[in-house]
Amino acid sequence: MIEIKAPFRDEDMEKLVCGDIIKLSGVIYTGRDAAHKRMIDAINNNEELPFELKGMGIYYVGPSPSKEGQIIGSAGPTTSYRMDDLTIPLLDRGLKVMIGKGKRSDKVIKSMIKNKCVYLAAIGGAGAYISNSIKKCEIIAYEDLGAEAIHKLYVEDFPAVVVNDTEGNNLYETEKAKYRTL
């Protein structure tokens, strides 16, 4: 298992290989469809974004409300392709890690190669387990969006798998090829 820490650097991303199992620690942000739309609107209007993208990671999640005494509720990944049309401007501004589930479009993968970014898969259906890795959570923007607001998460040993690396390798394709002959 490979440990990586935020903020992320190009050289950190270039060492990761499709299929690597990682433990991520540091600050990451949450963002889903509605938050991405607002960030793109801010970029298009030359407005400041709610956080610095350079070297950061976004986890595609809409956490459930926390129960008393909990830091966060269940925090399982959202299907990532829903953000594909809104992703490239964020990558061009330095976003290094995206975490979700499911495939990414070819145009997003090409932009990931260009920008030395990786896409990680979190464990779908294991939101309660993943929430154990989240040590602190605070809403930093778009609170009116409820679960889709942008949260700043402090994570320790957040489990994920490298799906797309900086070379464009794709776990969904490489693994499928292994089993074609069976």
mmCIF file of the C-alpha atoms, coordinates in Angstrom:
data_MODEL
# 
_entry.id   MODEL 
# 
loop_
_atom_site.group_PDB 
_atom_site.id 
_atom_site.type_symbol 
_atom_site.label_atom_id 
_atom_site.label_alt_id 
_atom_site.label_comp_id 
_atom_site.label_asym_id 
_atom_site.label_entity_id 
_atom_site.label_seq_id 
_atom_site.pdbx_PDB_ins_code 
_atom_site.Cartn_x 
_atom_site.Cartn_y 
_atom_site.Cartn_z 
_atom_site.occupancy 
_atom_site.B_iso_or_equiv 
_atom_site.pdbx_formal_charge 
_atom_site.auth_seq_id 
_atom_site.auth_comp_id 
_atom_site.auth_asym_id 
_atom_site.auth_atom_id 
_atom_site.pdbx_PDB_model_num 
ATOM 1   C CA . MET A 1 1   ? 0.000   0.000   0.000   1.00 0.00 ? 1   MET A CA 1 
ATOM 2   C CA . ILE A 1 2   ? 1.332   3.413   -0.998  1.00 0.00 ? 2   ILE A CA 1 
ATOM 3   C CA . GLU A 1 3   ? 0.905   6.432   1.249   1.00 0.00 ? 3   GLU A CA 1 
ATOM 4   C CA . ILE A 1 4   ? 0.395   9.844   -0.343  1.00 0.00 ? 4   ILE A CA 1 
ATOM 5   C CA . LYS A 1 5   ? -0.124  13.167  1.382   1.00 0.00 ? 5   LYS A CA 1 
ATOM 6   C CA . ALA A 1 6   ? -1.858  16.343  0.284   1.00 0.00 ? 6   ALA A CA 1 
ATOM 7   C CA . PRO A 1 7   ? -0.981  18.804  -1.083  1.00 0.00 ? 7   PRO A CA 1 
ATOM 8   C CA . PHE A 1 8   ? 0.013   16.743  -4.101  1.00 0.00 ? 8   PHE A CA 1 
ATOM 9   C CA . ARG A 1 9   ? 2.957   17.437  -6.405  1.00 0.00 ? 9   ARG A CA 1 
ATOM 10  C CA . ASP A 1 10  ? 3.539   16.377  -10.002 1.00 0.00 ? 10  ASP A CA 1 
ATOM 11  C CA . GLU A 1 11  ? 6.327   14.032  -8.940  1.00 0.00 ? 11  GLU A CA 1 
ATOM 12  C CA . ASP A 1 12  ? 3.972   12.358  -6.424  1.00 0.00 ? 12  ASP A CA 1 
ATOM 13  C CA . MET A 1 13  ? 1.385   11.790  -9.134  1.00 0.00 ? 13  MET A CA 1 
ATOM 14  C CA . GLU A 1 14  ? 3.930   10.468  -11.646 1.00 0.00 ? 14  GLU A CA 1 
ATOM 15  C CA . LYS A 1 15  ? 4.979   7.701   -9.227  1.00 0.00 ? 15  LYS A CA 1 
ATOM 16  C CA . LEU A 1 16  ? 1.443   6.306   -9.000  1.00 0.00 ? 16  LEU A CA 1 
ATOM 17  C CA . VAL A 1 17  ? 0.576   3.472   -11.348 1.00 0.00 ? 17  VAL A CA 1 
ATOM 18  C CA . CYS A 1 18  ? -2.800  2.197   -12.468 1.00 0.00 ? 18  CYS A CA 1 
ATOM 19  C CA . GLY A 1 19  ? -3.860  -0.475  -9.955  1.00 0.00 ? 19  GLY A CA 1 
ATOM 20  C CA . ASP A 1 20  ? -1.866  0.875   -6.997  1.00 0.00 ? 20  ASP A CA 1 
ATOM 21  C CA . ILE A 1 21  ? -3.705  0.718   -3.693  1.00 0.00 ? 21  ILE A CA 1 
ATOM 22  C CA . ILE A 1 22  ? -3.130  3.883   -1.738  1.00 0.00 ? 22  ILE A CA 1 
ATOM 23  C CA . LYS A 1 23  ? -3.781  5.496   1.622   1.00 0.00 ? 23  LYS A CA 1 
ATOM 24  C CA . LEU A 1 24  ? -4.321  9.223   1.293   1.00 0.00 ? 24  LEU A CA 1 
ATOM 25  C CA . SER A 1 25  ? -3.789  11.710  4.135   1.00 0.00 ? 25  SER A CA 1 
ATOM 26  C CA . GLY A 1 26  ? -4.146  15.485  4.413   1.00 0.00 ? 26  GLY A CA 1 
ATOM 27  C CA . VAL A 1 27  ? -6.739  17.977  3.186   1.00 0.00 ? 27  VAL A CA 1 
ATOM 28  C CA . ILE A 1 28  ? -9.116  17.150  0.341   1.00 0.00 ? 28  ILE A CA 1 
ATOM 29  C CA . TYR A 1 29  ? -12.335 18.854  -0.693  1.00 0.00 ? 29  TYR A CA 1 
ATOM 30  C CA . THR A 1 30  ? -15.736 17.525  -1.636  1.00 0.00 ? 30  THR A CA 1 
ATOM 31  C CA . GLY A 1 31  ? -17.621 18.511  -4.736  1.00 0.00 ? 31  GLY A CA 1 
ATOM 32  C CA . ARG A 1 32  ? -20.435 17.133  -6.812  1.00 0.00 ? 32  ARG A CA 1 
ATOM 33  C CA . ASP A 1 33  ? -22.420 18.347  -9.822  1.00 0.00 ? 33  ASP A CA 1 
ATOM 34  C CA . ALA A 1 34  ? -23.921 21.532  -8.365  1.00 0.00 ? 34  ALA A CA 1 
ATOM 35  C CA . ALA A 1 35  ? -20.677 22.653  -6.691  1.00 0.00 ? 35  ALA A CA 1 
ATOM 36  C CA . HIS A 1 36  ? -18.709 21.986  -9.887  1.00 0.00 ? 36  HIS A CA 1 
ATOM 37  C CA . LYS A 1 37  ? -21.195 24.074  -11.865 1.00 0.00 ? 37  LYS A CA 1 
ATOM 38  C CA . ARG A 1 38  ? -20.736 26.980  -9.454  1.00 0.00 ? 38  ARG A CA 1 
ATOM 39  C CA . MET A 1 39  ? -16.956 26.705  -9.595  1.00 0.00 ? 39  MET A CA 1 
ATOM 40  C CA . ILE A 1 40  ? -17.021 26.754  -13.405 1.00 0.00 ? 40  ILE A CA 1 
ATOM 41  C CA . ASP A 1 41  ? -19.359 29.761  -13.315 1.00 0.00 ? 41  ASP A CA 1 
ATOM 42  C CA . ALA A 1 42  ? -16.867 31.488  -10.978 1.00 0.00 ? 42  ALA A CA 1 
ATOM 43  C CA . ILE A 1 43  ? -14.001 30.712  -13.369 1.00 0.00 ? 43  ILE A CA 1 
ATOM 44  C CA . ASN A 1 44  ? -16.008 32.004  -16.353 1.00 0.00 ? 44  ASN A CA 1 
ATOM 45  C CA . ASN A 1 45  ? -16.830 35.206  -14.438 1.00 0.00 ? 45  ASN A CA 1 
ATOM 46  C CA . ASN A 1 46  ? -13.215 35.714  -13.258 1.00 0.00 ? 46  ASN A CA 1 
ATOM 47  C CA . GLU A 1 47  ? -14.311 35.262  -9.646  1.00 0.00 ? 47  GLU A CA 1 
ATOM 48  C CA . GLU A 1 48  ? -12.317 33.678  -6.862  1.00 0.00 ? 48  GLU A CA 1 
ATOM 49  C CA . LEU A 1 49  ? -12.840 29.977  -6.208  1.00 0.00 ? 49  LEU A CA 1 
ATOM 50  C CA . PRO A 1 50  ? -13.728 28.773  -2.707  1.00 0.00 ? 50  PRO A CA 1 
ATOM 51  C CA . PHE A 1 51  ? -10.328 27.041  -2.355  1.00 0.00 ? 51  PHE A CA 1 
ATOM 52  C CA . GLU A 1 52  ? -6.976  26.933  -4.118  1.00 0.00 ? 52  GLU A CA 1 
ATOM 53  C CA . LEU A 1 53  ? -7.015  24.089  -6.657  1.00 0.00 ? 53  LEU A CA 1 
ATOM 54  C CA . LYS A 1 54  ? -3.243  23.815  -7.151  1.00 0.00 ? 54  LYS A CA 1 
ATOM 55  C CA . GLY A 1 55  ? -2.033  20.545  -5.658  1.00 0.00 ? 55  GLY A CA 1 
ATOM 56  C CA . MET A 1 56  ? -5.422  19.617  -4.220  1.00 0.00 ? 56  MET A CA 1 
ATOM 57  C CA . GLY A 1 57  ? -7.865  16.745  -4.501  1.00 0.00 ? 57  GLY A CA 1 
ATOM 58  C CA . ILE A 1 58  ? -11.643 16.598  -4.863  1.00 0.00 ? 58  ILE A CA 1 
ATOM 59  C CA . TYR A 1 59  ? -13.721 13.714  -3.545  1.00 0.00 ? 59  TYR A CA 1 
ATOM 60  C CA . TYR A 1 60  ? -17.010 13.308  -5.402  1.00 0.00 ? 60  TYR A CA 1 
ATOM 61  C CA . VAL A 1 61  ? -19.278 12.775  -2.414  1.00 0.00 ? 61  VAL A CA 1 
ATOM 62  C CA . GLY A 1 62  ? -22.425 14.152  -0.853  1.00 0.00 ? 62  GLY A CA 1 
ATOM 63  C CA . PRO A 1 63  ? -22.019 12.990  2.732   1.00 0.00 ? 63  PRO A CA 1 
ATOM 64  C CA . SER A 1 64  ? -25.078 12.055  4.732   1.00 0.00 ? 64  SER A CA 1 
ATOM 65  C CA . PRO A 1 65  ? -25.760 14.069  7.891   1.00 0.00 ? 65  PRO A CA 1 
ATOM 66  C CA . SER A 1 66  ? -23.641 13.129  10.869  1.00 0.00 ? 66  SER A CA 1 
ATOM 67  C CA . LYS A 1 67  ? -25.193 11.638  13.948  1.00 0.00 ? 67  LYS A CA 1 
ATOM 68  C CA . GLU A 1 68  ? -24.464 13.137  17.339  1.00 0.00 ? 68  GLU A CA 1 
ATOM 69  C CA . GLY A 1 69  ? -20.818 12.605  18.212  1.00 0.00 ? 69  GLY A CA 1 
ATOM 70  C CA . GLN A 1 70  ? -19.800 11.832  14.610  1.00 0.00 ? 70  GLN A CA 1 
ATOM 71  C CA . ILE A 1 71  ? -17.549 13.967  12.436  1.00 0.00 ? 71  ILE A CA 1 
ATOM 72  C CA . ILE A 1 72  ? -19.431 13.076  9.266   1.00 0.00 ? 72  ILE A CA 1 
ATOM 73  C CA . GLY A 1 73  ? -22.146 10.677  8.175   1.00 0.00 ? 73  GLY A CA 1 
ATOM 74  C CA . SER A 1 74  ? -21.712 8.022   5.533   1.00 0.00 ? 74  SER A CA 1 
ATOM 75  C CA . ALA A 1 75  ? -19.345 9.309   2.833   1.00 0.00 ? 75  ALA A CA 1 
ATOM 76  C CA . GLY A 1 76  ? -19.426 6.970   -0.154  1.00 0.00 ? 76  GLY A CA 1 
ATOM 77  C CA . PRO A 1 77  ? -18.291 8.026   -3.634  1.00 0.00 ? 77  PRO A CA 1 
ATOM 78  C CA . THR A 1 78  ? -20.524 9.494   -6.328  1.00 0.00 ? 78  THR A CA 1 
ATOM 79  C CA . THR A 1 79  ? -20.399 8.408   -9.972  1.00 0.00 ? 79  THR A CA 1 
ATOM 80  C CA . SER A 1 80  ? -17.650 10.534  -11.484 1.00 0.00 ? 80  SER A CA 1 
ATOM 81  C CA . TYR A 1 81  ? -18.675 10.874  -15.128 1.00 0.00 ? 81  TYR A CA 1 
ATOM 82  C CA . ARG A 1 82  ? -21.371 13.312  -13.982 1.00 0.00 ? 82  ARG A CA 1 
ATOM 83  C CA . MET A 1 83  ? -18.575 15.851  -13.413 1.00 0.00 ? 83  MET A CA 1 
ATOM 84  C CA . ASP A 1 84  ? -16.740 15.194  -16.702 1.00 0.00 ? 84  ASP A CA 1 
ATOM 85  C CA . ASP A 1 85  ? -18.144 18.213  -18.563 1.00 0.00 ? 85  ASP A CA 1 
ATOM 86  C CA . LEU A 1 86  ? -17.036 20.447  -15.673 1.00 0.00 ? 86  LEU A CA 1 
ATOM 87  C CA . THR A 1 87  ? -13.637 18.931  -14.868 1.00 0.00 ? 87  THR A CA 1 
ATOM 88  C CA . ILE A 1 88  ? -11.064 20.135  -17.398 1.00 0.00 ? 88  ILE A CA 1 
ATOM 89  C CA . PRO A 1 89  ? -10.973 23.802  -16.245 1.00 0.00 ? 89  PRO A CA 1 
ATOM 90  C CA . LEU A 1 90  ? -10.245 22.547  -12.713 1.00 0.00 ? 90  LEU A CA 1 
ATOM 91  C CA . LEU A 1 91  ? -7.425  20.294  -13.934 1.00 0.00 ? 91  LEU A CA 1 
ATOM 92  C CA . ASP A 1 92  ? -5.983  23.208  -15.917 1.00 0.00 ? 92  ASP A CA 1 
ATOM 93  C CA . ARG A 1 93  ? -5.852  25.201  -12.650 1.00 0.00 ? 93  ARG A CA 1 
ATOM 94  C CA . GLY A 1 94  ? -3.823  22.576  -10.816 1.00 0.00 ? 94  GLY A CA 1 
ATOM 95  C CA . LEU A 1 95  ? -6.234  19.976  -9.417  1.00 0.00 ? 95  LEU A CA 1 
ATOM 96  C CA . LYS A 1 96  ? -4.151  16.806  -8.950  1.00 0.00 ? 96  LYS A CA 1 
ATOM 97  C CA . VAL A 1 97  ? -6.468  14.131  -7.521  1.00 0.00 ? 97  VAL A CA 1 
ATOM 98  C CA . MET A 1 98  ? -10.079 13.207  -8.181  1.00 0.00 ? 98  MET A CA 1 
ATOM 99  C CA . ILE A 1 99  ? -11.787 10.489  -6.159  1.00 0.00 ? 99  ILE A CA 1 
ATOM 100 C CA . GLY A 1 100 ? -15.058 8.823   -7.088  1.00 0.00 ? 100 GLY A CA 1 
ATOM 101 C CA . LYS A 1 101 ? -16.378 5.719   -8.788  1.00 0.00 ? 101 LYS A CA 1 
ATOM 102 C CA . GLY A 1 102 ? -16.846 4.683   -12.400 1.00 0.00 ? 102 GLY A CA 1 
ATOM 103 C CA . LYS A 1 103 ? -15.180 5.541   -15.692 1.00 0.00 ? 103 LYS A CA 1 
ATOM 104 C CA . ARG A 1 104 ? -14.005 8.942   -16.922 1.00 0.00 ? 104 ARG A CA 1 
ATOM 105 C CA . SER A 1 105 ? -14.383 10.291  -20.453 1.00 0.00 ? 105 SER A CA 1 
ATOM 106 C CA . ASP A 1 106 ? -11.534 10.213  -22.950 1.00 0.00 ? 106 ASP A CA 1 
ATOM 107 C CA . LYS A 1 107 ? -11.287 14.017  -22.909 1.00 0.00 ? 107 LYS A CA 1 
ATOM 108 C CA . VAL A 1 108 ? -10.898 14.054  -19.110 1.00 0.00 ? 108 VAL A CA 1 
ATOM 109 C CA . ILE A 1 109 ? -8.248  11.317  -19.285 1.00 0.00 ? 109 ILE A CA 1 
ATOM 110 C CA . LYS A 1 110 ? -6.318  13.327  -21.919 1.00 0.00 ? 110 LYS A CA 1 
ATOM 111 C CA . SER A 1 111 ? -6.453  16.378  -19.667 1.00 0.00 ? 111 SER A CA 1 
ATOM 112 C CA . MET A 1 112 ? -5.272  14.266  -16.720 1.00 0.00 ? 112 MET A CA 1 
ATOM 113 C CA . ILE A 1 113 ? -2.213  13.200  -18.748 1.00 0.00 ? 113 ILE A CA 1 
ATOM 114 C CA . LYS A 1 114 ? -1.500  16.802  -19.750 1.00 0.00 ? 114 LYS A CA 1 
ATOM 115 C CA . ASN A 1 115 ? -1.904  18.083  -16.173 1.00 0.00 ? 115 ASN A CA 1 
ATOM 116 C CA . LYS A 1 116 ? -0.248  15.147  -14.337 1.00 0.00 ? 116 LYS A CA 1 
ATOM 117 C CA . CYS A 1 117 ? -3.400  14.290  -12.435 1.00 0.00 ? 117 CYS A CA 1 
ATOM 118 C CA . VAL A 1 118 ? -4.731  10.933  -11.221 1.00 0.00 ? 118 VAL A CA 1 
ATOM 119 C CA . TYR A 1 119 ? -8.191  9.526   -10.742 1.00 0.00 ? 119 TYR A CA 1 
ATOM 120 C CA . LEU A 1 120 ? -8.780  7.290   -7.746  1.00 0.00 ? 120 LEU A CA 1 
ATOM 121 C CA . ALA A 1 121 ? -11.683 4.968   -7.060  1.00 0.00 ? 121 ALA A CA 1 
ATOM 122 C CA . ALA A 1 122 ? -13.096 4.848   -3.567  1.00 0.00 ? 122 ALA A CA 1 
ATOM 123 C CA . ILE A 1 123 ? -15.011 1.808   -2.404  1.00 0.00 ? 123 ILE A CA 1 
ATOM 124 C CA . GLY A 1 124 ? -18.612 2.086   -3.584  1.00 0.00 ? 124 GLY A CA 1 
ATOM 125 C CA . GLY A 1 125 ? -21.082 0.858   -0.980  1.00 0.00 ? 125 GLY A CA 1 
ATOM 126 C CA . ALA A 1 126 ? -18.619 1.414   1.858   1.00 0.00 ? 126 ALA A CA 1 
ATOM 127 C CA . GLY A 1 127 ? -19.485 4.979   2.850   1.00 0.00 ? 127 GLY A CA 1 
ATOM 128 C CA . ALA A 1 128 ? -19.618 4.205   6.575   1.00 0.00 ? 128 ALA A CA 1 
ATOM 129 C CA . TYR A 1 129 ? -16.189 2.544   6.390   1.00 0.00 ? 129 TYR A CA 1 
ATOM 130 C CA . ILE A 1 130 ? -14.697 5.458   4.437   1.00 0.00 ? 130 ILE A CA 1 
ATOM 131 C CA . SER A 1 131 ? -16.066 7.971   6.944   1.00 0.00 ? 131 SER A CA 1 
ATOM 132 C CA . ASN A 1 132 ? -13.710 6.454   9.540   1.00 0.00 ? 132 ASN A CA 1 
ATOM 133 C CA . SER A 1 133 ? -10.816 7.979   7.563   1.00 0.00 ? 133 SER A CA 1 
ATOM 134 C CA . ILE A 1 134 ? -12.313 11.472  7.854   1.00 0.00 ? 134 ILE A CA 1 
ATOM 135 C CA . LYS A 1 135 ? -10.975 13.160  10.972  1.00 0.00 ? 135 LYS A CA 1 
ATOM 136 C CA . LYS A 1 136 ? -12.418 16.646  10.505  1.00 0.00 ? 136 LYS A CA 1 
ATOM 137 C CA . CYS A 1 137 ? -15.076 18.121  8.237   1.00 0.00 ? 137 CYS A CA 1 
ATOM 138 C CA . GLU A 1 138 ? -16.193 21.693  7.687   1.00 0.00 ? 138 GLU A CA 1 
ATOM 139 C CA . ILE A 1 139 ? -18.392 23.343  5.061   1.00 0.00 ? 139 ILE A CA 1 
ATOM 140 C CA . ILE A 1 140 ? -16.410 26.052  3.279   1.00 0.00 ? 140 ILE A CA 1 
ATOM 141 C CA . ALA A 1 141 ? -18.682 27.056  0.379   1.00 0.00 ? 141 ALA A CA 1 
ATOM 142 C CA . TYR A 1 142 ? -22.157 26.799  -1.120  1.00 0.00 ? 142 TYR A CA 1 
ATOM 143 C CA . GLU A 1 143 ? -23.829 25.794  2.127   1.00 0.00 ? 143 GLU A CA 1 
ATOM 144 C CA . ASP A 1 144 ? -27.226 26.275  0.446   1.00 0.00 ? 144 ASP A CA 1 
ATOM 145 C CA . LEU A 1 145 ? -26.508 23.121  -1.586  1.00 0.00 ? 145 LEU A CA 1 
ATOM 146 C CA . GLY A 1 146 ? -26.844 20.932  1.511   1.00 0.00 ? 146 GLY A CA 1 
ATOM 147 C CA . ALA A 1 147 ? -24.977 17.652  1.061   1.00 0.00 ? 147 ALA A CA 1 
ATOM 148 C CA . GLU A 1 148 ? -23.542 19.018  -2.206  1.00 0.00 ? 148 GLU A CA 1 
ATOM 149 C CA . ALA A 1 149 ? -21.860 21.979  -0.476  1.00 0.00 ? 149 ALA A CA 1 
ATOM 150 C CA . ILE A 1 150 ? -18.071 22.041  -0.635  1.00 0.00 ? 150 ILE A CA 1 
ATOM 151 C CA . HIS A 1 151 ? -16.575 20.501  2.495   1.00 0.00 ? 151 HIS A CA 1 
ATOM 152 C CA . LYS A 1 152 ? -12.962 20.666  3.584   1.00 0.00 ? 152 LYS A CA 1 
ATOM 153 C CA . LEU A 1 153 ? -11.999 17.206  4.822   1.00 0.00 ? 153 LEU A CA 1 
ATOM 154 C CA . TYR A 1 154 ? -8.973  16.237  6.882   1.00 0.00 ? 154 TYR A CA 1 
ATOM 155 C CA . VAL A 1 155 ? -8.347  12.592  6.102   1.00 0.00 ? 155 VAL A CA 1 
ATOM 156 C CA . GLU A 1 156 ? -5.980  9.925   7.401   1.00 0.00 ? 156 GLU A CA 1 
ATOM 157 C CA . ASP A 1 157 ? -5.326  6.677   5.560   1.00 0.00 ? 157 ASP A CA 1 
ATOM 158 C CA . PHE A 1 158 ? -8.232  7.193   3.168   1.00 0.00 ? 158 PHE A CA 1 
ATOM 159 C CA . PRO A 1 159 ? -8.333  3.982   1.080   1.00 0.00 ? 159 PRO A CA 1 
ATOM 160 C CA . ALA A 1 160 ? -8.473  4.184   -2.718  1.00 0.00 ? 160 ALA A CA 1 
ATOM 161 C CA . VAL A 1 161 ? -7.216  2.544   -5.913  1.00 0.00 ? 161 VAL A CA 1 
ATOM 162 C CA . VAL A 1 162 ? -5.484  4.328   -8.804  1.00 0.00 ? 162 VAL A CA 1 
ATOM 163 C CA . VAL A 1 163 ? -7.814  3.918   -11.794 1.00 0.00 ? 163 VAL A CA 1 
ATOM 164 C CA . ASN A 1 164 ? -6.201  6.405   -14.209 1.00 0.00 ? 164 ASN A CA 1 
ATOM 165 C CA . ASP A 1 165 ? -2.548  7.348   -13.832 1.00 0.00 ? 165 ASP A CA 1 
ATOM 166 C CA . THR A 1 166 ? -0.574  10.210  -15.401 1.00 0.00 ? 166 THR A CA 1 
ATOM 167 C CA . GLU A 1 167 ? 0.354   7.999   -18.368 1.00 0.00 ? 167 GLU A CA 1 
ATOM 168 C CA . GLY A 1 168 ? -3.300  7.428   -19.285 1.00 0.00 ? 168 GLY A CA 1 
ATOM 169 C CA . ASN A 1 169 ? -3.439  3.824   -18.119 1.00 0.00 ? 169 ASN A CA 1 
ATOM 170 C CA . ASN A 1 170 ? -6.970  2.816   -17.200 1.00 0.00 ? 170 ASN A CA 1 
ATOM 171 C CA . LEU A 1 171 ? -7.668  0.104   -14.623 1.00 0.00 ? 171 LEU A CA 1 
ATOM 172 C CA . TYR A 1 172 ? -11.109 -0.519  -16.081 1.00 0.00 ? 172 TYR A CA 1 
ATOM 173 C CA . GLU A 1 173 ? -9.497  -1.416  -19.411 1.00 0.00 ? 173 GLU A CA 1 
ATOM 174 C CA . THR A 1 174 ? -6.385  -3.265  -18.185 1.00 0.00 ? 174 THR A CA 1 
ATOM 175 C CA . GLU A 1 175 ? -8.349  -5.520  -15.856 1.00 0.00 ? 175 GLU A CA 1 
ATOM 176 C CA . LYS A 1 176 ? -11.033 -6.251  -18.427 1.00 0.00 ? 176 LYS A CA 1 
ATOM 177 C CA . ALA A 1 177 ? -8.325  -7.344  -20.878 1.00 0.00 ? 177 ALA A CA 1 
ATOM 178 C CA . LYS A 1 178 ? -6.919  -9.825  -18.339 1.00 0.00 ? 178 LYS A CA 1 
ATOM 179 C CA . TYR A 1 179 ? -10.196 -11.719 -18.201 1.00 0.00 ? 179 TYR A CA 1 
ATOM 180 C CA . ARG A 1 180 ? -11.184 -11.686 -21.880 1.00 0.00 ? 180 ARG A CA 1 
ATOM 181 C CA . THR A 1 181 ? -9.631  -15.079 -22.486 1.00 0.00 ? 181 THR A CA 1 
ATOM 182 C CA . LEU A 1 182 ? -11.395 -16.778 -19.586 1.00 0.00 ? 182 LEU A CA 1 
# 
